[in-house]
XYZ file of N, CA and C in Angstrom:
342
model
N 0.870 -1.188 -0.002
C -0.131 -0.027 -0.066
C 0.759 0.831 -0.182
N 2.263 0.924 -0.098
C 3.114 2.535 -0.056
C 2.737 3.232 -1.565
N 2.037 3.127 -2.193
C 1.696 3.788 -3.331
C 0.383 4.030 -3.264
N -0.304 4.281 -2.417
C -1.584 4.276 -2.452
C -2.158 5.800 -2.685
N -1.636 6.293 -2.281
C -1.825 8.459 -2.544
C -1.490 8.441 -4.126
N -1.395 7.550 -4.861
C -1.201 7.900 -6.498
C -2.578 7.286 -6.610
N -3.230 6.593 -5.932
C -4.728 5.948 -6.517
C -6.072 6.868 -6.467
N -5.415 7.890 -5.877
C -6.737 9.030 -6.203
C -7.207 9.003 -7.583
N -9.059 8.796 -7.349
C -9.610 9.065 -8.839
C -9.883 7.504 -9.327
N -9.292 6.504 -8.485
C -9.600 5.153 -8.766
C -10.896 4.421 -8.213
N -11.793 3.319 -8.517
C -13.064 3.343 -7.745
C -12.294 2.212 -6.897
N -13.499 2.519 -5.525
C -13.104 1.455 -4.113
C -14.158 0.748 -4.165
N -13.933 -0.754 -4.197
C -14.680 -1.661 -4.027
C -14.975 -2.279 -2.647
N -15.728 -2.905 -2.415
C -15.653 -3.726 -0.932
C -15.617 -4.972 -1.765
N -15.693 -6.246 -0.420
C -15.203 -7.824 -0.347
C -15.151 -7.977 -1.258
N -16.868 -7.611 -2.059
C -17.389 -8.918 -3.199
C -17.297 -8.058 -4.149
N -16.424 -7.148 -4.559
C -16.085 -6.260 -5.769
C -17.487 -5.338 -6.377
N -18.397 -4.985 -5.424
C -19.264 -3.950 -5.002
C -18.898 -2.495 -5.369
N -18.891 -1.839 -6.147
C -18.475 -0.390 -6.316
C -18.869 0.257 -5.181
N -18.017 1.325 -4.078
C -18.765 1.885 -3.487
C -18.286 3.235 -3.479
N -17.459 3.546 -4.390
C -17.090 5.208 -4.873
C -15.833 5.302 -5.580
N -15.179 6.693 -5.162
C -13.853 6.654 -6.001
C -13.095 7.049 -4.823
N -12.038 6.905 -4.774
C -11.090 7.154 -3.682
C -10.481 8.787 -4.389
N -10.684 9.264 -2.934
C -10.240 11.199 -2.793
C -9.311 11.215 -2.300
N -9.188 10.473 -0.908
C -7.671 11.285 0.003
C -7.499 10.313 0.449
N -6.413 10.693 1.206
C -5.696 9.318 1.941
C -5.277 9.918 3.313
N -5.444 9.478 4.589
C -5.223 10.152 5.661
C -4.168 9.329 6.796
N -3.268 9.803 6.821
C -1.926 9.142 7.426
C -1.897 9.382 8.923
N -1.422 8.337 9.498
C -1.111 8.406 10.646
C -0.208 8.979 11.241
N -0.418 10.322 12.152
C 0.783 11.460 12.170
C 1.995 10.760 12.780
N 1.746 9.894 13.714
C 3.207 9.270 14.400
C 4.058 8.531 13.489
N 3.524 8.073 12.652
C 4.230 7.187 11.713
C 4.081 8.152 9.905
N 3.423 8.823 9.640
C 3.124 8.944 8.239
C 2.286 8.022 7.614
N 2.184 6.707 7.862
C 1.621 5.656 6.757
C 0.286 5.529 6.811
N -0.160 5.532 5.575
C -1.739 5.878 5.141
C -2.765 5.036 6.186
N -3.324 5.336 6.456
C -4.246 4.689 7.599
C -5.681 4.334 7.472
N -6.265 5.556 6.415
C -8.069 6.249 6.165
C -7.775 6.088 5.108
N -8.907 6.055 4.138
C -8.970 6.649 2.617
C -10.013 7.635 3.031
N -10.828 8.388 2.080
C -11.876 9.022 2.136
C -12.440 8.325 0.727
N -13.672 7.843 0.557
C -14.338 8.000 -0.510
C -15.333 8.597 -1.158
N -15.598 8.885 -2.154
C -16.395 9.718 -2.578
C -17.313 9.167 -3.065
N -19.043 9.532 -2.563
C -19.655 8.442 -2.913
C -21.038 9.479 -2.798
N -22.116 8.618 -3.735
C -23.461 9.353 -3.816
C -23.712 10.591 -5.126
N -24.755 10.160 -5.499
C -24.706 11.356 -6.881
C -25.156 12.701 -6.563
N -26.328 12.707 -5.824
C -27.498 14.094 -5.688
C -26.304 14.898 -4.750
N -26.269 13.638 -3.364
C -25.239 14.158 -2.260
C -24.247 13.503 -2.373
N -22.928 14.357 -2.641
C -21.983 13.918 -2.446
C -21.230 14.123 -1.532
N -20.403 13.296 -0.730
C -19.809 12.818 0.414
C -18.478 12.489 0.667
N -17.624 12.528 1.696
C -16.625 11.924 1.509
C -16.686 10.498 2.855
N -16.490 9.516 2.820
C -16.619 8.407 3.606
C -15.191 7.887 4.066
N -14.822 7.740 5.309
C -13.971 6.952 5.949
C -14.240 5.837 5.802
N -12.912 4.907 5.642
C -12.717 3.472 5.661
C -11.383 3.207 5.687
N -10.901 2.254 7.013
C -9.319 2.154 6.999
C -8.638 1.380 6.160
N -7.917 1.681 5.897
C -6.681 1.040 4.837
C -5.772 -0.350 4.857
N -6.270 -0.907 6.381
C -5.645 -1.992 6.288
C -6.035 -3.082 6.392
N -5.449 -3.947 5.272
C -6.265 -5.080 4.641
C -6.722 -4.659 3.263
N -6.358 -3.723 3.051
C -7.266 -3.231 1.536
C -5.758 -3.944 0.343
N -6.825 -4.247 -0.724
C -5.551 -4.792 -1.756
C -6.318 -3.919 -3.212
N -4.699 -3.265 -3.782
C -4.866 -2.583 -4.664
C -4.717 -3.504 -6.087
N -5.951 -3.354 -7.069
C -5.831 -4.465 -7.942
C -5.533 -3.348 -9.309
N -5.550 -3.809 -10.675
C -5.173 -3.226 -11.171
C -5.756 -1.917 -11.555
N -6.807 -2.147 -11.288
C -8.190 -0.272 -11.447
C -8.964 -0.666 -10.318
N -8.547 -0.894 -9.191
C -9.515 -0.828 -7.756
C -8.767 -0.608 -6.912
N -9.143 -0.602 -5.938
C -8.654 -0.486 -4.783
C -9.768 -1.587 -3.810
N -9.733 -2.321 -3.300
C -10.786 -3.841 -2.369
C -10.056 -3.290 -1.226
N -11.735 -3.068 -0.246
C -11.468 -2.796 1.067
C -11.911 -3.869 1.593
N -11.878 -4.462 2.769
C -12.328 -5.708 3.535
C -13.469 -5.175 4.493
N -14.301 -4.508 3.880
C -15.943 -4.070 4.422
C -16.993 -4.004 3.369
N -18.104 -4.659 4.014
C -19.133 -4.318 3.232
C -19.120 -2.770 2.516
N -19.860 -2.765 1.511
C -20.166 -1.707 0.648
C -21.519 -1.020 1.843
N -22.533 -1.620 2.321
C -23.158 -0.989 3.168
C -22.949 -0.390 4.496
N -21.784 -0.782 4.922
C -20.812 -0.493 6.589
C -20.393 0.825 5.942
N -19.482 1.056 4.698
C -18.731 2.144 4.292
C -20.020 2.730 4.348
N -20.897 2.734 3.268
C -21.646 4.363 2.831
C -22.359 4.192 4.439
N -22.208 3.739 5.056
C -23.025 4.719 6.745
C -21.994 5.175 7.479
N -20.940 5.399 7.036
C -19.323 5.365 8.110
C -19.407 6.799 8.424
N -18.971 7.488 9.102
C -18.910 9.096 9.447
C -18.112 9.653 8.024
N -18.849 10.755 7.490
C -18.765 11.725 6.564
C -18.132 13.279 6.750
N -17.918 13.111 5.836
C -17.435 15.187 5.689
C -18.043 15.207 4.541
N -18.231 16.704 4.012
C -18.338 17.233 2.617
C -16.908 17.437 1.799
N -17.459 17.267 0.949
C -16.240 17.291 -0.426
C -15.326 18.169 -0.064
N -15.756 19.372 0.354
C -14.564 20.666 0.664
C -14.323 20.710 1.916
N -14.501 19.540 2.730
C -14.085 19.636 4.020
C -13.077 18.615 4.645
N -12.586 19.046 5.835
C -11.513 18.218 6.731
C -11.801 17.537 7.626
N -11.707 16.600 8.134
C -11.983 16.008 9.357
C -11.299 16.413 10.766
N -12.287 17.243 11.551
C -12.335 17.937 12.632
C -11.199 17.118 13.937
N -10.616 17.401 14.092
C -9.568 16.566 15.565
C -10.790 16.242 16.230
N -11.723 16.642 17.128
C -12.566 16.319 17.648
C -13.888 15.183 16.986
N -13.670 15.002 15.914
C -14.281 13.725 15.286
C -13.423 12.366 14.971
N -12.667 12.432 15.171
C -11.346 11.568 15.171
C -11.720 10.199 15.401
N -12.089 10.661 17.277
C -12.701 9.350 17.996
C -13.853 8.526 17.239
N -14.986 8.668 16.682
C -15.977 8.620 16.148
C -15.777 7.834 14.378
N -14.978 8.323 13.867
C -14.521 7.277 12.736
C -14.035 6.220 12.992
N -13.097 6.313 13.844
C -12.340 5.485 15.083
C -13.533 4.183 15.175
N -13.838 4.673 16.358
C -15.257 3.683 16.699
C -16.160 3.019 15.865
N -16.527 3.789 14.980
C -17.290 3.134 14.227
C -16.330 1.813 13.483
N -15.536 1.602 13.137
C -14.622 0.236 12.695
C -14.245 -0.497 13.734
N -14.872 -0.016 15.159
C -13.894 -0.622 16.473
C -12.079 -0.633 16.571
N -11.955 0.515 15.916
C -10.384 0.614 16.010
C -10.166 1.557 17.238
N -9.202 1.020 18.027
C -8.543 1.717 19.467
C -8.275 3.240 18.762
N -8.493 3.790 19.690
C -7.871 5.466 19.593
C -7.209 5.719 20.684
N -6.221 6.715 20.056
C -5.747 7.346 21.608
C -5.095 9.023 20.640
N -5.016 9.445 21.536
C -3.928 10.744 20.630
C -2.887 10.814 21.059
N -1.772 11.416 20.239
C -0.453 11.298 20.729
C 0.107 11.612 22.031
N 1.029 11.777 22.661
C 1.302 11.899 23.967
C 1.349 13.237 24.222
N 1.238 14.129 23.610
C 0.887 15.613 23.519
C -0.621 16.109 23.259
N -1.048 15.278 23.279
C -2.831 15.275 22.699
C -2.874 15.555 21.492
N -1.630 15.414 20.470
C -1.860 15.689 19.007
C -2.687 14.558 18.205
N -3.263 15.584 17.248
C -4.609 14.650 16.508
C -3.650 13.220 15.926
N -4.358 12.039 15.761
C -4.025 10.961 15.115
C -3.732 10.889 13.728
N -5.060 11.440 12.986
C -4.825 11.917 11.468
C -4.430 12.976 10.773
N -3.961 13.116 9.668
C -3.811 14.104 8.718
C -4.008 13.698 7.494
N -4.648 14.587 6.596
C -4.947 14.300 5.062
C -3.512 14.591 4.776
N -3.441 13.752 3.683
C -2.251 14.106 2.602
C -2.482 14.010 0.859
């Protein structure tokens, strides 16, 4: 997944190859600068960016497959297409997928958009 940032605009599919949307951006873990979450552009009339963890994802020749069902990702915490995730909303994104959340030792935020 080292080149995940180059996949912007590629289709994102679920574990059964159902199209969820298009990869819009990558949020990295601030402590390591490693890709951690992706935002996926969804919707036609009401476009928004939903969050999905990248762990366990597979990059194919022309798609990114995430290990979550389409319905779960579509209901995930989201932001507007021109927005950035506020630090206060980070715990909700992690909790939705059952991931542990802790800030940096000085209270720094956990995610940064790249």
